[in-house]
């Protein structure tokens, strides 16, 4: 398991980056679990995968901002 922090979220990547990877991102008020499907070999690169996770968290934060 790989742990990373980003914009107040603790990110846990379950296992290695594989064609199907589970990610949990949680903060004090928000808890999310996502399953990422990596179809092409470029998506399996660690830095590309982390950017995909960061983009997903940014989308989540924009969504939560719209709800308030």
mmCIF file of N, CA, C and O in Angstrom, residues 2-68:
data_model
loop_
_atom_site.group_PDB
_atom_site.id
_atom_site.type_symbol
_atom_site.label_atom_id
_atom_site.label_comp_id
_atom_site.label_asym_id
_atom_site.label_seq_id
_atom_site.Cartn_x
_atom_site.Cartn_y
_atom_site.Cartn_z
ATOM 1 N N UNK A 2 0.531 2.184 -0.850
ATOM 2 C CA UNK A 2 1.286 3.423 -0.984
ATOM 3 C C UNK A 2 0.432 4.554 -0.418
ATOM 4 O O UNK A 2 -0.737 4.688 -0.775
ATOM 5 N N UNK A 3 1.003 5.374 0.483
ATOM 6 C CA UNK A 3 0.279 6.488 1.087
ATOM 7 C C UNK A 3 0.842 7.811 0.577
ATOM 8 O O UNK A 3 2.044 8.006 0.545
ATOM 9 N N UNK A 4 -0.068 8.709 0.187
ATOM 10 C CA UNK A 4 0.292 10.029 -0.322
ATOM 11 C C UNK A 4 -0.692 11.035 0.260
ATOM 12 O O UNK A 4 -1.839 10.685 0.533
ATOM 13 N N UNK A 5 -0.271 12.263 0.448
ATOM 14 C CA UNK A 5 -1.172 13.337 0.863
ATOM 15 C C UNK A 5 -1.290 14.342 -0.270
ATOM 16 O O UNK A 5 -0.300 14.665 -0.924
ATOM 17 N N UNK A 6 -2.539 14.827 -0.492
ATOM 18 C CA UNK A 6 -2.778 15.805 -1.540
ATOM 19 C C UNK A 6 -4.011 16.617 -1.176
ATOM 20 O O UNK A 6 -5.089 16.055 -0.994
ATOM 21 N N UNK A 7 -3.848 17.922 -1.047
ATOM 22 C CA UNK A 7 -4.932 18.872 -0.765
ATOM 23 C C UNK A 7 -5.806 18.444 0.408
ATOM 24 O O UNK A 7 -7.027 18.484 0.347
ATOM 25 N N UNK A 8 -5.191 17.993 1.477
ATOM 26 C CA UNK A 8 -5.921 17.613 2.678
ATOM 27 C C UNK A 8 -6.450 16.188 2.674
ATOM 28 O O UNK A 8 -7.045 15.744 3.644
ATOM 29 N N UNK A 9 -6.256 15.471 1.604
ATOM 30 C CA UNK A 9 -6.701 14.082 1.504
ATOM 31 C C UNK A 9 -5.530 13.145 1.728
ATOM 32 O O UNK A 9 -4.428 13.382 1.243
ATOM 33 N N UNK A 10 -5.782 12.073 2.463
ATOM 34 C CA UNK A 10 -4.823 10.979 2.566
ATOM 35 C C UNK A 10 -5.202 9.982 1.486
ATOM 36 O O UNK A 10 -6.336 9.512 1.445
ATOM 37 N N UNK A 11 -4.262 9.651 0.626
ATOM 38 C CA UNK A 11 -4.523 8.763 -0.501
ATOM 39 C C UNK A 11 -3.814 7.442 -0.245
ATOM 40 O O UNK A 11 -2.620 7.423 0.024
ATOM 41 N N UNK A 12 -4.564 6.356 -0.343
ATOM 42 C CA UNK A 12 -4.006 5.020 -0.194
ATOM 43 C C UNK A 12 -4.214 4.262 -1.497
ATOM 44 O O UNK A 12 -5.346 4.058 -1.921
ATOM 45 N N UNK A 13 -3.127 3.868 -2.124
ATOM 46 C CA UNK A 13 -3.194 3.048 -3.337
ATOM 47 C C UNK A 13 -3.004 1.604 -2.893
ATOM 48 O O UNK A 13 -1.974 1.252 -2.331
ATOM 49 N N UNK A 14 -4.024 0.794 -3.141
ATOM 50 C CA UNK A 14 -3.993 -0.599 -2.707
ATOM 51 C C UNK A 14 -3.172 -1.429 -3.689
ATOM 52 O O UNK A 14 -3.573 -1.634 -4.827
ATOM 53 N N UNK A 15 -2.002 -1.870 -3.265
ATOM 54 C CA UNK A 15 -1.143 -2.676 -4.111
ATOM 55 C C UNK A 15 -0.372 -1.834 -5.117
ATOM 56 O O UNK A 15 -0.270 -0.617 -5.005
ATOM 57 N N UNK A 16 0.133 -2.490 -6.128
ATOM 58 C CA UNK A 16 0.893 -1.811 -7.183
ATOM 59 C C UNK A 16 -0.075 -1.278 -8.237
ATOM 60 O O UNK A 16 -1.231 -1.667 -8.288
ATOM 61 N N UNK A 17 0.426 -0.390 -9.079
ATOM 62 C CA UNK A 17 -0.379 0.126 -10.182
ATOM 63 C C UNK A 17 -0.508 -0.999 -11.207
ATOM 64 O O UNK A 17 0.478 -1.467 -11.762
ATOM 65 N N UNK A 18 -1.741 -1.445 -11.418
ATOM 66 C CA UNK A 18 -2.030 -2.570 -12.310
ATOM 67 C C UNK A 18 -3.168 -2.170 -13.236
ATOM 68 O O UNK A 18 -3.685 -1.055 -13.139
ATOM 69 N N UNK A 19 -3.582 -3.055 -14.140
ATOM 70 C CA UNK A 19 -4.700 -2.700 -15.015
ATOM 71 C C UNK A 19 -5.976 -2.310 -14.262
ATOM 72 O O UNK A 19 -6.759 -1.509 -14.742
ATOM 73 N N UNK A 20 -6.194 -2.868 -13.085
ATOM 74 C CA UNK A 20 -7.296 -2.444 -12.217
ATOM 75 C C UNK A 20 -6.698 -2.139 -10.852
ATOM 76 O O UNK A 20 -6.153 -3.022 -10.193
ATOM 77 N N UNK A 21 -6.801 -0.881 -10.420
ATOM 78 C CA UNK A 21 -6.188 -0.433 -9.176
ATOM 79 C C UNK A 21 -7.233 0.262 -8.323
ATOM 80 O O UNK A 21 -7.982 1.100 -8.799
ATOM 81 N N UNK A 22 -7.260 -0.073 -7.036
ATOM 82 C CA UNK A 22 -8.188 0.536 -6.089
ATOM 83 C C UNK A 22 -7.475 1.638 -5.318
ATOM 84 O O UNK A 22 -6.350 1.456 -4.857
ATOM 85 N N UNK A 23 -8.154 2.780 -5.177
ATOM 86 C CA UNK A 23 -7.600 3.929 -4.475
ATOM 87 C C UNK A 23 -8.630 4.414 -3.470
ATOM 88 O O UNK A 23 -9.808 4.549 -3.801
ATOM 89 N N UNK A 24 -8.174 4.685 -2.251
ATOM 90 C CA UNK A 24 -9.024 5.278 -1.219
ATOM 91 C C UNK A 24 -8.464 6.650 -0.887
ATOM 92 O O UNK A 24 -7.269 6.792 -0.640
ATOM 93 N N UNK A 25 -9.340 7.666 -0.903
ATOM 94 C CA UNK A 25 -8.939 9.030 -0.557
ATOM 95 C C UNK A 25 -9.890 9.519 0.522
ATOM 96 O O UNK A 25 -11.109 9.476 0.345
ATOM 97 N N UNK A 26 -9.331 9.952 1.641
ATOM 98 C CA UNK A 26 -10.176 10.388 2.747
ATOM 99 C C UNK A 26 -9.582 11.599 3.430
ATOM 100 O O UNK A 26 -8.378 11.824 3.424
ATOM 101 N N UNK A 27 -10.477 12.409 3.973
ATOM 102 C CA UNK A 27 -10.095 13.554 4.794
ATOM 103 C C UNK A 27 -10.964 13.493 6.040
ATOM 104 O O UNK A 27 -11.645 12.494 6.287
ATOM 105 N N UNK A 28 -10.978 14.563 6.821
ATOM 106 C CA UNK A 28 -11.783 14.568 8.040
ATOM 107 C C UNK A 28 -13.278 14.486 7.750
ATOM 108 O O UNK A 28 -14.038 13.957 8.552
ATOM 109 N N UNK A 29 -13.715 15.015 6.614
ATOM 110 C CA UNK A 29 -15.147 15.088 6.327
ATOM 111 C C UNK A 29 -15.588 14.282 5.121
ATOM 112 O O UNK A 29 -16.782 14.129 4.894
ATOM 113 N N UNK A 30 -14.675 13.766 4.330
ATOM 114 C CA UNK A 30 -15.016 13.114 3.071
ATOM 115 C C UNK A 30 -14.236 11.820 2.929
ATOM 116 O O UNK A 30 -13.035 11.776 3.188
ATOM 117 N N UNK A 31 -14.923 10.745 2.526
ATOM 118 C CA UNK A 31 -14.281 9.449 2.353
ATOM 119 C C UNK A 31 -14.712 8.872 1.007
ATOM 120 O O UNK A 31 -15.907 8.749 0.740
ATOM 121 N N UNK A 32 -13.755 8.538 0.142
ATOM 122 C CA UNK A 32 -14.048 8.038 -1.203
ATOM 123 C C UNK A 32 -13.202 6.822 -1.509
ATOM 124 O O UNK A 32 -12.070 6.707 -1.037
ATOM 125 N N UNK A 33 -13.759 5.943 -2.330
ATOM 126 C CA UNK A 33 -13.016 4.789 -2.819
ATOM 127 C C UNK A 33 -13.295 4.665 -4.303
ATOM 128 O O UNK A 33 -14.448 4.656 -4.728
ATOM 129 N N UNK A 34 -12.243 4.609 -5.107
ATOM 130 C CA UNK A 34 -12.367 4.547 -6.555
ATOM 131 C C UNK A 34 -11.628 3.335 -7.093
ATOM 132 O O UNK A 34 -10.625 2.905 -6.546
ATOM 133 N N UNK A 35 -12.124 2.825 -8.205
ATOM 134 C CA UNK A 35 -11.448 1.762 -8.935
ATOM 135 C C UNK A 35 -11.057 2.339 -10.294
ATOM 136 O O UNK A 35 -11.915 2.767 -11.061
ATOM 137 N N UNK A 36 -9.771 2.374 -10.566
ATOM 138 C CA UNK A 36 -9.253 2.911 -11.816
ATOM 139 C C UNK A 36 -8.932 1.756 -12.757
ATOM 140 O O UNK A 36 -8.296 0.785 -12.356
ATOM 141 N N UNK A 37 -9.382 1.891 -14.003
ATOM 142 C CA UNK A 37 -9.038 0.916 -15.042
ATOM 143 C C UNK A 37 -8.016 1.575 -15.960
ATOM 144 O O UNK A 37 -8.288 2.599 -16.561
ATOM 145 N N UNK A 38 -6.850 0.987 -16.023
ATOM 146 C CA UNK A 38 -5.748 1.514 -16.835
ATOM 147 C C UNK A 38 -5.647 0.671 -18.098
ATOM 148 O O UNK A 38 -5.174 -0.455 -18.054
ATOM 149 N N UNK A 39 -6.106 1.228 -19.220
ATOM 150 C CA UNK A 39 -6.227 0.447 -20.444
ATOM 151 C C UNK A 39 -4.940 0.377 -21.255
ATOM 152 O O UNK A 39 -4.657 -0.638 -21.861
ATOM 153 N N UNK A 40 -4.185 1.452 -21.318
ATOM 154 C CA UNK A 40 -2.972 1.404 -22.139
ATOM 155 C C UNK A 40 -1.728 1.418 -21.244
ATOM 156 O O UNK A 40 -1.775 1.807 -20.092
ATOM 157 N N UNK A 41 -0.602 0.977 -21.767
ATOM 158 C CA UNK A 41 0.629 0.860 -20.960
ATOM 159 C C UNK A 41 1.098 2.185 -20.359
ATOM 160 O O UNK A 41 1.710 2.193 -19.298
ATOM 161 N N UNK A 42 0.797 3.308 -21.006
ATOM 162 C CA UNK A 42 1.219 4.598 -20.471
ATOM 163 C C UNK A 42 0.538 4.880 -19.133
ATOM 164 O O UNK A 42 1.129 5.490 -18.236
ATOM 165 N N UNK A 43 -0.716 4.435 -18.972
ATOM 166 C CA UNK A 43 -1.445 4.642 -17.724
ATOM 167 C C UNK A 43 -0.834 3.874 -16.555
ATOM 168 O O UNK A 43 -1.109 4.178 -15.405
ATOM 169 N N UNK A 44 -0.039 2.868 -16.836
ATOM 170 C CA UNK A 44 0.579 2.075 -15.773
ATOM 171 C C UNK A 44 1.821 2.739 -15.184
ATOM 172 O O UNK A 44 2.318 2.293 -14.157
ATOM 173 N N UNK A 45 2.320 3.798 -15.810
ATOM 174 C CA UNK A 45 3.457 4.528 -15.258
ATOM 175 C C UNK A 45 3.007 5.247 -13.989
ATOM 176 O O UNK A 45 1.927 5.832 -13.937
ATOM 177 N N UNK A 46 3.845 5.200 -12.952
ATOM 178 C CA UNK A 46 3.437 5.708 -11.646
ATOM 179 C C UNK A 46 3.076 7.187 -11.679
ATOM 180 O O UNK A 46 2.050 7.592 -11.154
ATOM 181 N N UNK A 47 3.891 8.022 -12.305
ATOM 182 C CA UNK A 47 3.620 9.457 -12.312
ATOM 183 C C UNK A 47 2.364 9.797 -13.113
ATOM 184 O O UNK A 47 1.629 10.716 -12.770
ATOM 185 N N UNK A 48 2.069 9.041 -14.163
ATOM 186 C CA UNK A 48 0.846 9.258 -14.938
ATOM 187 C C UNK A 48 -0.366 8.861 -14.099
ATOM 188 O O UNK A 48 -1.387 9.561 -14.067
ATOM 189 N N UNK A 49 -0.255 7.748 -13.370
ATOM 190 C CA UNK A 49 -1.352 7.288 -12.521
ATOM 191 C C UNK A 49 -1.623 8.273 -11.387
ATOM 192 O O UNK A 49 -2.778 8.585 -11.088
ATOM 193 N N UNK A 50 -0.574 8.789 -10.771
ATOM 194 C CA UNK A 50 -0.750 9.759 -9.678
ATOM 195 C C UNK A 50 -1.423 11.026 -10.205
ATOM 196 O O UNK A 50 -2.297 11.594 -9.541
ATOM 197 N N UNK A 51 -1.064 11.480 -11.399
ATOM 198 C CA UNK A 51 -1.728 12.648 -11.983
ATOM 199 C C UNK A 51 -3.206 12.373 -12.227
ATOM 200 O O UNK A 51 -4.048 13.256 -12.050
ATOM 201 N N UNK A 52 -3.548 11.146 -12.605
ATOM 202 C CA UNK A 52 -4.944 10.768 -12.805
ATOM 203 C C UNK A 52 -5.710 10.822 -11.477
ATOM 204 O O UNK A 52 -6.842 11.301 -11.424
ATOM 205 N N UNK A 53 -5.086 10.357 -10.411
ATOM 206 C CA UNK A 53 -5.714 10.395 -9.083
ATOM 207 C C UNK A 53 -5.886 11.843 -8.628
ATOM 208 O O UNK A 53 -6.946 12.219 -8.107
ATOM 209 N N UNK A 54 -4.875 12.680 -8.829
ATOM 210 C CA UNK A 54 -4.964 14.090 -8.443
ATOM 211 C C UNK A 54 -6.069 14.796 -9.208
ATOM 212 O O UNK A 54 -6.810 15.602 -8.650
ATOM 213 N N UNK A 55 -6.214 14.491 -10.503
ATOM 214 C CA UNK A 55 -7.289 15.073 -11.303
ATOM 215 C C UNK A 55 -8.654 14.674 -10.759
ATOM 216 O O UNK A 55 -9.584 15.485 -10.706
ATOM 217 N N UNK A 56 -8.781 13.431 -10.320
ATOM 218 C CA UNK A 56 -10.034 12.943 -9.752
ATOM 219 C C UNK A 56 -10.356 13.673 -8.452
ATOM 220 O O UNK A 56 -11.516 14.044 -8.215
ATOM 221 N N UNK A 57 -9.361 13.918 -7.617
ATOM 222 C CA UNK A 57 -9.587 14.647 -6.364
ATOM 223 C C UNK A 57 -9.964 16.097 -6.662
ATOM 224 O O UNK A 57 -10.862 16.656 -6.017
ATOM 225 N N UNK A 58 -9.307 16.710 -7.634
ATOM 226 C CA UNK A 58 -9.677 18.077 -8.012
ATOM 227 C C UNK A 58 -11.122 18.140 -8.508
ATOM 228 O O UNK A 58 -11.856 19.075 -8.180
ATOM 229 N N UNK A 59 -11.550 17.140 -9.279
ATOM 230 C CA UNK A 59 -12.941 17.073 -9.734
ATOM 231 C C UNK A 59 -13.894 16.929 -8.549
ATOM 232 O O UNK A 59 -14.955 17.549 -8.517
ATOM 233 N N UNK A 60 -13.513 16.125 -7.581
ATOM 234 C CA UNK A 60 -14.340 15.934 -6.380
ATOM 235 C C UNK A 60 -14.469 17.246 -5.606
ATOM 236 O O UNK A 60 -15.553 17.602 -5.142
ATOM 237 N N UNK A 61 -13.369 17.979 -5.456
ATOM 238 C CA UNK A 61 -13.407 19.253 -4.735
ATOM 239 C C UNK A 61 -14.275 20.279 -5.466
ATOM 240 O O UNK A 61 -15.021 21.030 -4.825
ATOM 241 N N UNK A 62 -14.207 20.317 -6.801
ATOM 242 C CA UNK A 62 -15.081 21.209 -7.575
ATOM 243 C C UNK A 62 -16.541 20.831 -7.395
ATOM 244 O O UNK A 62 -17.412 21.688 -7.265
ATOM 245 N N UNK A 63 -16.837 19.534 -7.373
ATOM 246 C CA UNK A 63 -18.201 19.061 -7.169
ATOM 247 C C UNK A 63 -18.720 19.474 -5.796
ATOM 248 O O UNK A 63 -19.849 19.955 -5.672
ATOM 249 N N UNK A 64 -17.900 19.304 -4.764
ATOM 250 C CA UNK A 64 -18.326 19.669 -3.414
ATOM 251 C C UNK A 64 -18.526 21.188 -3.290
ATOM 252 O O UNK A 64 -19.424 21.634 -2.580
ATOM 253 N N UNK A 65 -17.724 21.974 -3.994
ATOM 254 C CA UNK A 65 -17.885 23.426 -3.981
ATOM 255 C C UNK A 65 -19.211 23.847 -4.618
ATOM 256 O O UNK A 65 -19.845 24.793 -4.185
ATOM 257 N N UNK A 66 -19.646 23.124 -5.641
ATOM 258 C CA UNK A 66 -20.913 23.419 -6.301
ATOM 259 C C UNK A 66 -22.101 23.089 -5.401
ATOM 260 O O UNK A 66 -23.151 23.708 -5.493
ATOM 261 N N UNK A 67 -21.955 22.095 -4.536
ATOM 262 C CA UNK A 67 -23.059 21.652 -3.680
ATOM 263 C C UNK A 67 -23.309 22.603 -2.510
ATOM 264 O O UNK A 67 -24.351 22.534 -1.885
ATOM 265 N N UNK A 68 -22.368 23.482 -2.215
ATOM 266 C CA UNK A 68 -22.577 24.414 -1.088
ATOM 267 C C UNK A 68 -23.080 25.745 -1.554
ATOM 268 O O UNK A 68 -23.041 26.133 -2.651
#
